[in-house]
Amino acid sequence: MEILRTLLSLWIIMMIVLMQLSSNVEGRHHNHKISKKQNHKSSPVSIVPAYAPSPGDNANADENSPPPQPPDVVPSDPIDLPPGNSPTTSEDCAFDVRDYGAAGDGETDDTAAFRAAWKAACQVESAVILVPAEHTFMITSTIFSGPCQPGLVLQVDGVLMPPNGPDCWPKADSDKQWLVFYRLNNMTLTGTGVIEGNGDKWWELPCKPHRGPNGSTLPGPCNSPAMIRFFMSTNLAVTNIRIQNSPQFHMKFDGCEGVFIERLSISSPKLSPNTDGIHIENTKSVGIYNSVIGNGIISLSLIIIRFELNTNNECATIMHDKYLSNKRFG
Ligand SMILES: *[C@@H]1O[C@H](CO)[C@@H](O)[C@H](O)[C@H]1NC(C)=O
Ligand SMILES: *[C@@H]1O[C@H](CO)[C@@H](O)[C@H](O)[C@H]1NC(C)=O
Protein backbone atom coordinates (compact mmCIF):
# COMPACT_ATOMS: atom_id res chain seq x y z
CA MET A 1 0.00 0.00 0.00
CA GLU A 2 2.77 2.35 1.03
CA ILE A 3 4.63 1.63 -2.19
CA LEU A 4 1.56 2.29 -4.24
CA ARG A 5 1.03 5.61 -2.59
CA THR A 6 4.64 6.62 -3.13
CA LEU A 7 4.43 5.64 -6.76
CA LEU A 8 1.27 7.61 -7.17
CA SER A 9 2.72 10.80 -5.76
CA LEU A 10 5.85 10.37 -7.85
CA TRP A 11 3.67 10.05 -10.90
CA ILE A 12 1.73 13.18 -10.05
CA ILE A 13 4.93 15.14 -9.55
CA MET A 14 6.25 13.90 -12.87
CA MET A 15 3.08 14.97 -14.65
CA ILE A 16 3.33 18.43 -13.17
CA VAL A 17 6.96 18.74 -14.21
CA LEU A 18 6.13 17.48 -17.68
CA MET A 19 3.34 19.98 -18.04
CA GLN A 20 5.66 22.79 -17.05
CA LEU A 21 8.33 21.66 -19.45
CA SER A 22 6.06 21.27 -22.37
CA SER A 23 4.16 24.46 -22.04
CA ASN A 24 6.47 26.66 -24.01
CA VAL A 25 8.06 25.15 -27.02
CA GLU A 26 8.80 27.26 -29.99
CA GLY A 27 9.37 25.95 -33.41
CA ARG A 28 11.41 27.90 -35.85
CA HIS A 29 10.21 31.28 -36.76
CA HIS A 30 11.84 34.23 -38.30
CA ASN A 31 12.16 37.88 -37.77
CA HIS A 32 9.06 39.33 -39.22
CA LYS A 33 8.19 42.62 -37.72
CA ILE A 34 4.96 41.02 -36.77
CA SER A 35 6.36 38.30 -34.59
CA LYS A 36 7.12 40.43 -31.61
CA LYS A 37 7.99 38.62 -28.46
CA GLN A 38 4.80 37.96 -26.71
CA ASN A 39 3.79 36.06 -23.73
CA HIS A 40 1.62 33.91 -25.84
CA LYS A 41 1.07 31.38 -23.15
CA SER A 42 -0.82 33.55 -20.78
CA SER A 43 -3.04 35.55 -23.05
CA PRO A 44 -3.49 34.50 -26.61
CA VAL A 45 -6.38 36.89 -26.94
CA SER A 46 -4.35 39.96 -26.21
CA ILE A 47 -2.05 39.35 -29.14
CA VAL A 48 -4.41 40.81 -31.61
CA PRO A 49 -6.32 43.46 -29.77
CA ALA A 50 -6.09 46.04 -32.50
CA TYR A 51 -8.00 44.08 -35.03
CA ALA A 52 -9.34 41.05 -33.31
CA PRO A 53 -13.03 40.54 -33.51
CA SER A 54 -14.25 41.83 -30.19
CA PRO A 55 -14.10 38.66 -28.18
CA GLY A 56 -17.27 38.25 -26.22
CA ASP A 57 -17.02 37.16 -22.65
CA ASN A 58 -17.00 33.59 -23.84
CA ALA A 59 -13.66 34.00 -25.50
CA ASN A 60 -11.92 34.20 -22.17
CA ALA A 61 -13.96 31.42 -20.77
CA ASP A 62 -12.84 29.22 -23.64
CA GLU A 63 -9.28 29.95 -22.87
CA ASN A 64 -9.51 29.01 -19.24
CA SER A 65 -11.76 26.04 -19.41
CA PRO A 66 -10.02 22.71 -19.82
CA PRO A 67 -9.70 21.44 -23.35
CA PRO A 68 -12.84 19.39 -23.83
CA GLN A 69 -11.16 16.28 -25.14
CA PRO A 70 -7.87 15.46 -26.66
CA PRO A 71 -8.37 16.91 -30.11
CA ASP A 72 -8.99 14.47 -32.82
CA VAL A 73 -5.46 15.26 -33.75
CA VAL A 74 -4.21 14.92 -37.24
CA PRO A 75 -5.76 12.13 -39.16
CA SER A 76 -2.71 9.98 -39.41
CA ASP A 77 -3.33 8.65 -42.84
CA PRO A 78 -4.54 11.10 -45.44
CA ILE A 79 -4.84 8.31 -47.96
CA ASP A 80 -7.93 7.13 -46.19
CA LEU A 81 -9.72 10.35 -46.92
CA PRO A 82 -12.23 10.48 -49.72
CA PRO A 83 -10.39 11.61 -52.83
CA GLY A 84 -13.09 13.91 -54.16
CA ASN A 85 -13.27 17.63 -53.64
CA SER A 86 -16.84 18.04 -52.80
CA PRO A 87 -18.53 16.85 -49.73
CA THR A 88 -21.79 15.22 -50.58
CA THR A 89 -24.14 18.14 -50.70
CA SER A 90 -27.67 17.22 -50.02
CA GLU A 91 -30.21 19.79 -51.13
CA ASP A 92 -31.26 21.14 -47.79
CA CYS A 93 -27.81 21.75 -46.41
CA ALA A 94 -26.40 23.65 -49.38
CA PHE A 95 -26.41 27.43 -49.16
CA ASP A 96 -25.53 28.94 -52.51
CA VAL A 97 -24.42 32.54 -52.06
CA ARG A 98 -26.33 33.52 -55.20
CA ASP A 99 -29.54 32.58 -53.44
CA TYR A 100 -28.66 35.28 -50.94
CA GLY A 101 -28.17 37.94 -53.57
CA ALA A 102 -24.54 37.54 -54.60
CA ALA A 103 -23.96 38.76 -58.15
CA GLY A 104 -20.67 37.01 -58.78
CA ASP A 105 -19.68 39.41 -61.55
CA GLY A 106 -16.35 40.38 -60.01
CA GLU A 107 -17.41 43.98 -59.43
CA THR A 108 -20.47 44.01 -57.26
CA ASP A 109 -19.82 44.01 -53.55
CA ASP A 110 -21.22 40.65 -52.49
CA THR A 111 -20.34 40.98 -48.83
CA ALA A 112 -23.93 41.21 -47.62
CA ALA A 113 -24.89 38.06 -49.49
CA PHE A 114 -21.98 36.13 -48.02
CA ARG A 115 -22.85 37.30 -44.54
CA ALA A 116 -26.46 36.26 -45.00
CA ALA A 117 -25.49 32.85 -46.37
CA TRP A 118 -23.11 32.39 -43.47
CA LYS A 119 -25.74 33.33 -40.94
CA ALA A 120 -28.21 30.84 -42.34
CA ALA A 121 -25.72 28.01 -42.78
CA CYS A 122 -24.27 28.51 -39.33
CA GLN A 123 -27.53 27.30 -37.78
CA VAL A 124 -27.54 24.02 -39.65
CA GLU A 125 -25.43 21.00 -38.98
CA SER A 126 -23.12 19.99 -41.84
CA ALA A 127 -24.16 22.95 -43.94
CA VAL A 128 -22.27 23.76 -47.13
CA ILE A 129 -21.89 27.36 -48.20
CA LEU A 130 -21.42 27.16 -51.91
CA VAL A 131 -19.44 29.71 -53.90
CA PRO A 132 -20.23 28.41 -57.35
CA ALA A 133 -17.79 27.91 -60.20
CA GLU A 134 -17.58 30.24 -63.18
CA HIS A 135 -18.30 33.28 -61.07
CA THR A 136 -16.07 35.81 -59.37
CA PHE A 137 -17.22 37.17 -56.07
CA MET A 138 -15.84 40.29 -54.49
CA ILE A 139 -16.30 40.79 -50.78
CA THR A 140 -14.81 43.23 -48.31
CA SER A 141 -13.06 42.40 -45.04
CA THR A 142 -15.37 40.12 -43.08
CA ILE A 143 -15.32 38.23 -39.82
CA PHE A 144 -17.19 34.97 -40.15
CA SER A 145 -17.94 34.22 -36.59
CA GLY A 146 -19.12 31.16 -34.72
CA PRO A 147 -20.06 29.26 -32.82
CA CYS A 148 -21.87 27.41 -35.57
CA GLN A 149 -23.30 23.94 -35.81
CA PRO A 150 -20.51 21.44 -36.48
CA GLY A 151 -19.54 20.30 -39.92
CA LEU A 152 -19.81 23.66 -41.64
CA VAL A 153 -18.13 23.72 -45.05
CA LEU A 154 -17.22 26.77 -47.08
CA GLN A 155 -16.84 25.44 -50.58
CA VAL A 156 -15.23 27.83 -53.00
CA ASP A 157 -15.52 26.50 -56.53
CA GLY A 158 -15.45 29.89 -58.20
CA VAL A 159 -13.17 32.84 -57.52
CA LEU A 160 -13.37 34.77 -54.29
CA MET A 161 -11.46 38.02 -53.96
CA PRO A 162 -11.13 41.23 -51.94
CA PRO A 163 -11.38 44.78 -53.31
CA ASN A 164 -8.54 45.55 -55.67
CA GLY A 165 -5.82 47.21 -53.62
CA PRO A 166 -5.58 49.89 -50.93
CA ASP A 167 -7.44 52.56 -52.88
CA CYS A 168 -10.54 50.40 -53.11
CA TRP A 169 -10.34 49.16 -49.54
CA PRO A 170 -13.23 50.61 -47.51
CA LYS A 171 -11.79 53.07 -45.03
CA ALA A 172 -13.86 51.61 -42.23
CA ASP A 173 -12.43 48.12 -42.73
CA SER A 174 -9.36 46.75 -41.04
CA ASP A 175 -6.42 46.83 -43.38
CA LYS A 176 -4.74 44.03 -41.47
CA GLN A 177 -7.01 41.20 -42.42
CA TRP A 178 -9.51 40.19 -45.01
CA LEU A 179 -11.32 36.94 -44.21
CA VAL A 180 -11.44 35.93 -40.58
CA PHE A 181 -12.93 32.74 -39.25
CA TYR A 182 -13.52 33.07 -35.57
CA ARG A 183 -14.65 30.73 -32.80
CA LEU A 184 -15.53 27.83 -34.98
CA ASN A 185 -15.38 24.16 -34.31
CA ASN A 186 -15.29 21.49 -36.97
CA MET A 187 -15.19 23.67 -40.06
CA THR A 188 -13.79 23.01 -43.52
CA LEU A 189 -12.60 25.36 -46.22
CA THR A 190 -12.40 23.58 -49.53
CA GLY A 191 -13.28 23.76 -53.20
CA THR A 192 -11.93 23.61 -56.71
CA GLY A 193 -11.75 27.37 -57.02
CA VAL A 194 -9.31 30.13 -56.26
CA ILE A 195 -9.06 32.64 -53.48
CA GLU A 196 -7.35 35.53 -55.22
CA GLY A 197 -5.76 38.20 -53.06
CA ASN A 198 -5.32 41.00 -55.62
CA GLY A 199 -2.10 41.76 -53.79
CA ASP A 200 -0.11 43.63 -56.43
CA LYS A 201 -1.15 47.16 -55.48
CA TRP A 202 -0.38 46.43 -51.85
CA TRP A 203 3.08 45.14 -52.71
CA GLU A 204 3.80 48.42 -54.47
CA LEU A 205 3.08 50.63 -51.48
CA PRO A 206 6.07 52.98 -51.07
CA CYS A 207 6.78 51.60 -47.61
CA LYS A 208 7.59 48.11 -48.86
CA PRO A 209 11.24 47.10 -48.62
CA HIS A 210 12.00 46.83 -52.32
CA ARG A 211 10.58 50.25 -53.13
CA GLY A 212 13.13 52.56 -51.54
CA PRO A 213 16.65 53.21 -52.79
CA ASN A 214 19.14 50.49 -51.88
CA GLY A 215 16.56 48.39 -50.14
CA SER A 216 15.53 51.11 -47.75
CA THR A 217 11.90 51.88 -47.20
CA LEU A 218 9.94 55.03 -47.84
CA PRO A 219 7.43 56.53 -45.44
CA GLY A 220 3.72 55.95 -45.78
CA PRO A 221 1.04 53.58 -44.59
CA CYS A 222 2.35 50.05 -44.58
CA ASN A 223 -0.38 47.73 -43.39
CA SER A 224 -1.47 45.07 -45.78
CA PRO A 225 -4.19 42.58 -45.01
CA ALA A 226 -3.50 38.95 -44.26
CA MET A 227 -5.78 37.01 -46.51
CA ILE A 228 -7.32 34.23 -44.47
CA ARG A 229 -7.16 34.08 -40.77
CA PHE A 230 -8.44 31.40 -38.42
CA PHE A 231 -8.67 32.63 -34.88
CA MET A 232 -9.55 30.70 -31.72
CA SER A 233 -11.05 27.77 -33.55
CA THR A 234 -10.77 24.01 -33.34
CA ASN A 235 -10.85 21.08 -35.73
CA LEU A 236 -10.30 22.91 -38.96
CA ALA A 237 -9.63 21.48 -42.37
CA VAL A 238 -8.37 23.33 -45.41
CA THR A 239 -8.25 21.18 -48.50
CA ASN A 240 -7.81 21.42 -52.26
CA ILE A 241 -8.21 25.12 -52.50
CA ARG A 242 -5.80 27.42 -54.28
CA ILE A 243 -4.84 30.67 -52.61
CA GLN A 244 -2.78 33.23 -54.43
CA ASN A 245 -1.40 36.76 -54.54
CA SER A 246 -2.09 37.69 -50.97
CA PRO A 247 -1.40 41.29 -49.96
CA GLN A 248 0.43 39.84 -46.96
CA PHE A 249 0.39 36.42 -45.22
CA HIS A 250 -1.78 34.00 -47.15
CA MET A 251 -3.08 32.04 -44.25
CA LYS A 252 -2.77 32.46 -40.56
CA PHE A 253 -3.77 30.27 -37.64
CA ASP A 254 -3.80 31.80 -34.21
CA GLY A 255 -5.08 30.22 -31.03
CA CYS A 256 -6.38 27.17 -32.87
CA GLU A 257 -6.27 23.49 -32.16
CA GLY A 258 -6.48 20.63 -34.64
CA VAL A 259 -5.62 21.92 -38.10
CA PHE A 260 -5.58 19.61 -41.07
CA ILE A 261 -4.30 20.94 -44.37
CA GLU A 262 -4.22 18.88 -47.51
CA ARG A 263 -3.71 19.56 -51.21
CA LEU A 264 -3.54 23.25 -50.60
CA SER A 265 -1.66 25.37 -53.06
CA ILE A 266 -0.40 28.80 -52.23
CA SER A 267 1.38 30.99 -54.70
CA SER A 268 2.49 34.53 -55.22
CA PRO A 269 5.34 36.10 -57.18
CA LYS A 270 8.87 36.02 -55.91
CA LEU A 271 9.06 39.73 -55.36
CA SER A 272 5.95 40.09 -53.27
CA PRO A 273 6.93 41.31 -49.80
CA ASN A 274 5.90 39.44 -46.66
CA THR A 275 3.60 37.01 -48.39
CA ASP A 276 4.28 34.08 -46.12
CA GLY A 277 2.44 30.94 -47.00
CA ILE A 278 1.11 29.71 -43.72
CA HIS A 279 1.71 31.37 -40.42
CA ILE A 280 0.97 29.29 -37.38
CA GLU A 281 0.93 30.73 -33.93
CA ASN A 282 -0.30 29.44 -30.57
CA THR A 283 -1.81 26.52 -32.37
CA LYS A 284 -1.72 22.87 -31.46
CA SER A 285 -1.88 19.80 -33.64
CA VAL A 286 -1.18 20.85 -37.17
CA GLY A 287 -0.83 18.50 -40.10
CA ILE A 288 0.07 19.62 -43.60
CA TYR A 289 -0.05 17.12 -46.43
CA ASN A 290 0.55 17.22 -50.15
CA SER A 291 0.55 20.96 -50.35
CA VAL A 292 2.61 23.28 -52.48
CA ILE A 293 3.67 26.64 -51.25
CA GLY A 294 5.51 28.98 -53.56
CA ASN A 295 5.68 32.58 -52.57
CA GLY A 296 7.59 35.74 -51.84
CA ILE A 297 11.18 36.67 -51.63
CA ILE A 298 11.76 35.60 -48.04
CA SER A 299 12.75 32.06 -48.75
CA LEU A 300 13.04 30.89 -45.18
CA SER A 301 9.71 32.22 -44.06
CA LEU A 302 7.43 29.98 -45.98
CA ILE A 303 6.24 28.47 -42.80
CA ILE A 304 6.52 29.95 -39.41
CA ILE A 305 5.66 27.66 -36.65
CA ARG A 306 5.27 28.49 -33.05
CA PHE A 307 3.06 26.28 -31.05
CA GLU A 308 2.75 24.54 -27.78
CA LEU A 309 3.26 20.87 -27.27
CA ASN A 310 0.64 18.78 -25.64
CA THR A 311 1.84 17.05 -22.54
CA ASN A 312 1.57 13.73 -24.24
CA ASN A 313 3.57 14.91 -27.23
CA GLU A 314 0.71 14.43 -29.59
CA CYS A 315 1.45 17.66 -31.22
CA ALA A 316 3.53 17.57 -34.32
CA THR A 317 3.80 19.25 -37.59
CA ILE A 318 3.88 16.52 -40.11
CA MET A 319 4.93 17.05 -43.64
CA HIS A 320 5.39 14.41 -46.20
CA ASP A 321 5.00 13.98 -49.92
CA LYS A 322 5.35 17.64 -50.27
CA TYR A 323 7.93 20.26 -50.74
CA LEU A 324 8.42 23.75 -49.63
CA SER A 325 10.33 26.11 -51.78
CA ASN A 326 10.14 29.57 -53.11
CA LYS A 327 9.88 28.33 -56.61
CA ARG A 328 7.08 29.89 -58.48
CA PHE A 329 4.08 27.62 -58.38
CA GLY A 330 3.24 26.68 -61.96
C1 LIG B 1 22.88 53.36 -53.04
O1 LIG B 1 24.11 52.68 -52.87
C2 LIG B 1 25.14 53.14 -53.72
C3 LIG B 1 26.37 52.25 -53.52
O2 LIG B 1 26.62 52.04 -52.16
C4 LIG B 1 25.46 54.60 -53.46
O3 LIG B 1 26.46 55.09 -54.32
C5 LIG B 1 24.19 55.41 -53.65
O4 LIG B 1 24.41 56.76 -53.29
C6 LIG B 1 23.06 54.85 -52.79
N1 LIG B 1 21.83 55.55 -53.09
C7 LIG B 1 21.09 56.10 -52.17
C8 LIG B 1 19.90 56.84 -52.66
O5 LIG B 1 21.33 55.99 -50.97
C1 LIG C 1 -15.95 17.15 -37.94
O1 LIG C 1 -16.44 16.12 -37.15
C2 LIG C 1 -16.65 14.89 -37.84
C3 LIG C 1 -17.30 13.92 -36.90
O2 LIG C 1 -16.56 13.83 -35.71
C4 LIG C 1 -15.31 14.39 -38.38
O3 LIG C 1 -15.50 13.22 -39.11
C5 LIG C 1 -14.72 15.46 -39.28
O4 LIG C 1 -13.45 15.06 -39.71
C6 LIG C 1 -14.61 16.77 -38.53
N1 LIG C 1 -14.15 17.81 -39.45
C7 LIG C 1 -13.11 18.57 -39.17
C8 LIG C 1 -12.79 19.61 -40.16
O5 LIG C 1 -12.44 18.44 -38.16
Coordinates of N, CA and C in Angstrom, one line a residue, residues 157-258:
D157 N -15.8 27.1 -55.2 CA -15.5 26.5 -56.5 C -15.3 27.6 -57.6
G158 N -15.7 28.8 -57.3 CA -15.5 29.9 -58.2 C -14.3 30.7 -57.7
V159 N -14.2 32.0 -58.0 CA -13.2 32.8 -57.5 C -13.7 33.8 -56.4
L160 N -13.0 33.9 -55.4 CA -13.4 34.8 -54.3 C -12.2 35.7 -54.1
M161 N -12.5 37.0 -54.1 CA -11.5 38.0 -54.0 C -11.9 39.3 -53.2
P162 N -10.9 40.0 -52.6 CA -11.1 41.2 -51.9 C -11.1 42.4 -52.9
P163 N -11.5 43.6 -52.5 CA -11.4 44.8 -53.3 C -9.9 44.9 -53.8
N164 N -9.8 45.5 -55.0 CA -8.5 45.6 -55.7 C -7.6 46.6 -55.2
G165 N -6.9 46.3 -54.1 CA -5.8 47.2 -53.6 C -6.3 48.3 -52.6
P166 N -5.3 49.0 -52.0 CA -5.6 49.9 -50.9 C -6.6 51.0 -51.3
D167 N -6.5 51.5 -52.5 CA -7.4 52.6 -52.9 C -8.9 52.2 -52.9
C168 N -9.2 50.9 -53.1 CA -10.5 50.4 -53.1 C -11.0 49.9 -51.8
W169 N -10.0 49.8 -50.8 CA -10.3 49.2 -49.5 C -11.2 50.1 -48.7
P170 N -12.4 49.7 -48.3 CA -13.2 50.6 -47.5 C -12.5 51.1 -46.3
K171 N -12.5 52.4 -46.1 CA -11.8 53.1 -45.0 C -12.2 52.5 -43.7
A172 N -13.4 52.1 -43.5 CA -13.9 51.6 -42.2 C -13.3 50.2 -41.9
D173 N -12.9 49.5 -42.9 CA -12.4 48.1 -42.7 C -11.0 48.1 -42.2
S174 N -10.7 47.0 -41.5 CA -9.4 46.7 -41.0 C -8.5 46.5 -42.3
D175 N -7.3 47.1 -42.3 CA -6.4 46.8 -43.4 C -5.4 45.8 -43.0
K176 N -5.7 45.1 -41.9 CA -4.7 44.0 -41.5 C -5.2 42.6 -41.8
Q177 N -6.5 42.5 -42.2 CA -7.0 41.2 -42.4 C -8.2 41.3 -43.4
W178 N -8.4 40.2 -44.1 CA -9.5 40.2 -45.0 C -10.6 39.2 -44.5
L179 N -10.3 37.9 -44.7 CA -11.3 36.9 -44.2 C -10.9 36.4 -42.9
V180 N -11.8 36.5 -41.9 CA -11.4 35.9 -40.6 C -12.5 34.9 -40.2
F181 N -12.0 33.8 -39.8 CA -12.9 32.7 -39.2 C -12.7 32.6 -37.8
Y182 N -13.7 32.8 -37.0 CA -13.5 33.1 -35.6 C -14.5 32.2 -34.7
R183 N -13.9 31.6 -33.8 CA -14.6 30.7 -32.8 C -15.5 29.7 -33.5
L184 N -14.8 28.9 -34.3 CA -15.5 27.8 -35.0 C -15.0 26.5 -34.5
N185 N -15.8 25.5 -34.6 CA -15.4 24.2 -34.3 C -15.8 23.3 -35.5
N186 N -14.9 22.5 -36.0 CA -15.3 21.5 -37.0 C -15.7 22.2 -38.3
M187 N -14.9 23.0 -38.8 CA -15.2 23.7 -40.1 C -14.2 23.4 -41.1
T188 N -14.6 23.3 -42.4 CA -13.8 23.0 -43.5 C -13.8 24.1 -44.6
L189 N -12.7 24.5 -45.1 CA -12.6 25.4 -46.2 C -12.1 24.5 -47.4
T190 N -12.8 24.5 -48.4 CA -12.4 23.6 -49.5 C -12.9 24.1 -50.9
G191 N -12.7 23.4 -51.9 CA -13.3 23.8 -53.2 C -12.3 23.7 -54.3
T192 N -12.8 23.7 -55.5 CA -11.9 23.6 -56.7 C -11.5 25.0 -57.2
G193 N -12.0 26.0 -56.5 CA -11.8 27.4 -57.0 C -10.5 28.0 -56.5
V194 N -10.5 29.3 -56.6 CA -9.3 30.1 -56.3 C -9.7 31.2 -55.3
I195 N -8.9 31.4 -54.3 CA -9.1 32.6 -53.5 C -7.9 33.6 -53.9
E196 N -8.3 34.6 -54.6 CA -7.4 35.5 -55.2 C -7.2 36.8 -54.4
G197 N -6.0 37.1 -54.0 CA -5.8 38.2 -53.1 C -5.6 39.6 -53.7
N198 N -5.5 39.7 -55.0 CA -5.3 41.0 -55.6 C -4.2 41.8 -54.9
G199 N -3.1 41.1 -54.7 CA -2.1 41.8 -53.8 C -1.2 42.8 -54.4
D200 N -1.2 42.9 -55.8 CA -0.1 43.6 -56.4 C 0.0 45.1 -56.0
K201 N -1.2 45.7 -55.9 CA -1.1 47.2 -55.5 C -0.6 47.3 -54.1
W202 N -0.9 46.4 -53.2 CA -0.4 46.4 -51.8 C 1.1 46.3 -51.8
W203 N 1.6 45.4 -52.7 CA 3.1 45.1 -52.7 C 3.8 46.4 -53.2
E204 N 3.1 47.2 -53.9 CA 3.8 48.4 -54.5 C 3.7 49.6 -53.6
L205 N 3.1 49.5 -52.4 CA 3.1 50.6 -51.5 C 4.5 51.1 -51.3
P206 N 4.7 52.4 -51.2 CA 6.1 53.0 -51.1 C 6.8 52.5 -49.9
C207 N 6.1 52.0 -48.8 CA 6.8 51.6 -47.6 C 7.4 50.2 -47.7
K208 N 7.1 49.5 -48.8 CA 7.6 48.1 -48.9 C 9.1 48.1 -49.2
P209 N 9.8 47.1 -48.6 CA 11.2 47.1 -48.6 C 11.9 47.3 -50.0
H210 N 11.3 46.7 -51.0 CA 12.0 46.8 -52.3 C 11.7 48.2 -53.0
R211 N 11.0 49.0 -52.4 CA 10.6 50.2 -53.1 C 11.6 51.4 -52.9
G212 N 12.2 51.5 -51.8 CA 13.1 52.6 -51.5 C 14.5 52.3 -52.2
P213 N 15.3 53.4 -52.2 CA 16.6 53.2 -52.8 C 17.5 52.3 -51.9
N214 N 18.2 51.4 -52.6 CA 19.1 50.5 -51.9 C 18.4 49.7 -50.8
G215 N 17.3 49.3 -51.1 CA 16.6 48.4 -50.1 C 16.0 49.1 -48.9
S216 N 16.1 50.4 -48.9 CA 15.5 51.1 -47.7 C 14.0 51.3 -48.0
T217 N 13.3 51.7 -47.0 CA 11.9 51.9 -47.2 C 11.5 53.4 -47.2
L218 N 10.4 53.7 -47.8 CA 9.9 55.0 -47.8 C 8.8 55.2 -46.9
P219 N 8.5 56.4 -46.4 CA 7.4 56.5 -45.4 C 6.1 56.3 -46.1
G220 N 5.1 56.1 -45.3 CA 3.7 56.0 -45.8 C 3.1 54.8 -45.1
P221 N 1.8 54.7 -45.2 CA 1.0 53.6 -44.6 C 1.6 52.2 -45.1
C222 N 1.7 51.3 -44.2 CA 2.4 50.1 -44.6 C 1.5 48.8 -44.3
N223 N 0.4 48.9 -43.7 CA -0.4 47.7 -43.4 C -0.9 47.1 -44.7
S224 N -0.8 45.8 -44.7 CA -1.5 45.1 -45.8 C -2.2 43.9 -45.1
P225 N -3.4 43.6 -45.7 CA -4.2 42.6 -45.0 C -3.7 41.2 -45.2
A226 N -3.7 40.4 -44.1 CA -3.5 39.0 -44.3 C -4.8 38.4 -44.9
M227 N -4.6 37.4 -45.7 CA -5.8 37.0 -46.5 C -6.8 36.2 -45.7
I228 N -6.4 35.1 -45.1 CA -7.3 34.2 -44.5 C -6.8 34.0 -43.1
R229 N -7.6 34.2 -42.1 CA -7.2 34.1 -40.8 C -8.1 33.2 -40.0
F230 N -7.6 32.2 -39.3 CA -8.4 31.4 -38.4 C -8.0 31.8 -37.0
F231 N -9.0 32.1 -36.2 CA -8.7 32.6 -34.9 C -9.5 31.9 -33.8
M232 N -8.9 31.4 -32.8 CA -9.5 30.7 -31.7 C -10.6 29.7 -32.2
S233 N -10.1 28.8 -33.0 CA -11.0 27.8 -33.5 C -10.4 26.4 -33.4
T234 N -11.3 25.4 -33.5 CA -10.8 24.0 -33.3 C -11.3 23.1 -34.5
N235 N -10.5 22.1 -34.7 CA -10.9 21.1 -35.7 C -11.2 21.7 -37.1
L236 N -10.1 22.2 -37.7 CA -10.3 22.9 -39.0 C -9.7 22.1 -40.1
A237 N -10.3 22.1 -41.2 CA -9.6 21.5 -42.4 C -9.6 22.5 -43.5
V238 N -8.5 22.5 -44.2 CA -8.4 23.3 -45.4 C -7.8 22.4 -46.5
T239 N -8.7 22.2 -47.5 CA -8.3 21.2 -48.5 C -8.5 21.7 -49.9
N240 N -7.7 21.3 -50.8 CA -7.8 21.4 -52.3 C -7.7 22.8 -52.8
I241 N -8.0 23.8 -52.0 CA -8.2 25.1 -52.5 C -6.9 25.7 -52.9
R242 N -7.0 26.7 -53.8 CA -5.8 27.4 -54.3 C -5.9 28.9 -53.8
I243 N -4.8 29.3 -53.2 CA -4.8 30.7 -52.6 C -3.7 31.4 -53.2
Q244 N -3.9 32.6 -53.7 CA -2.8 33.2 -54.4 C -2.8 34.7 -54.3
N245 N -1.6 35.3 -54.5 CA -1.4 36.8 -54.5 C -1.9 37.5 -53.3
S246 N -1.6 37.0 -52.2 CA -2.1 37.7 -51.0 C -1.4 39.0 -50.8
P247 N -2.1 40.0 -50.3 CA -1.4 41.3 -50.0 C -0.3 41.1 -48.9
Q248 N -0.5 40.1 -48.0 CA 0.4 39.8 -47.0 C 0.4 38.3 -46.7
F249 N 0.5 37.9 -45.5 CA 0.4 36.4 -45.2 C -0.8 35.8 -45.9
H250 N -0.6 34.6 -46.5 CA -1.8 34.0 -47.1 C -2.8 33.4 -46.1
M251 N -2.2 32.7 -45.2 CA -3.1 32.0 -44.2 C -2.5 32.0 -42.9
K252 N -3.3 32.3 -41.9 CA -2.8 32.5 -40.6 C -3.6 31.7 -39.6
F253 N -3.0 31.0 -38.7 CA -3.8 30.3 -37.6 C -3.3 30.8 -36.3
D254 N -4.2 31.2 -35.5 CA -3.8 31.8 -34.2 C -4.8 31.3 -33.1
G255 N -4.2 30.7 -32.1 CA -5.1 30.2 -31.0 C -6.0 29.1 -31.5
C256 N -5.5 28.3 -32.4 CA -6.4 27.2 -32.9 C -5.9 25.8 -32.4
E257 N -6.7 24.8 -32.5 CA -6.3 23.5 -32.2 C -6.9 22.5 -33.1
G258 N -6.0 21.6 -33.7 CA -6.5 20.6 -34.6 C -6.6 21.2 -36.0

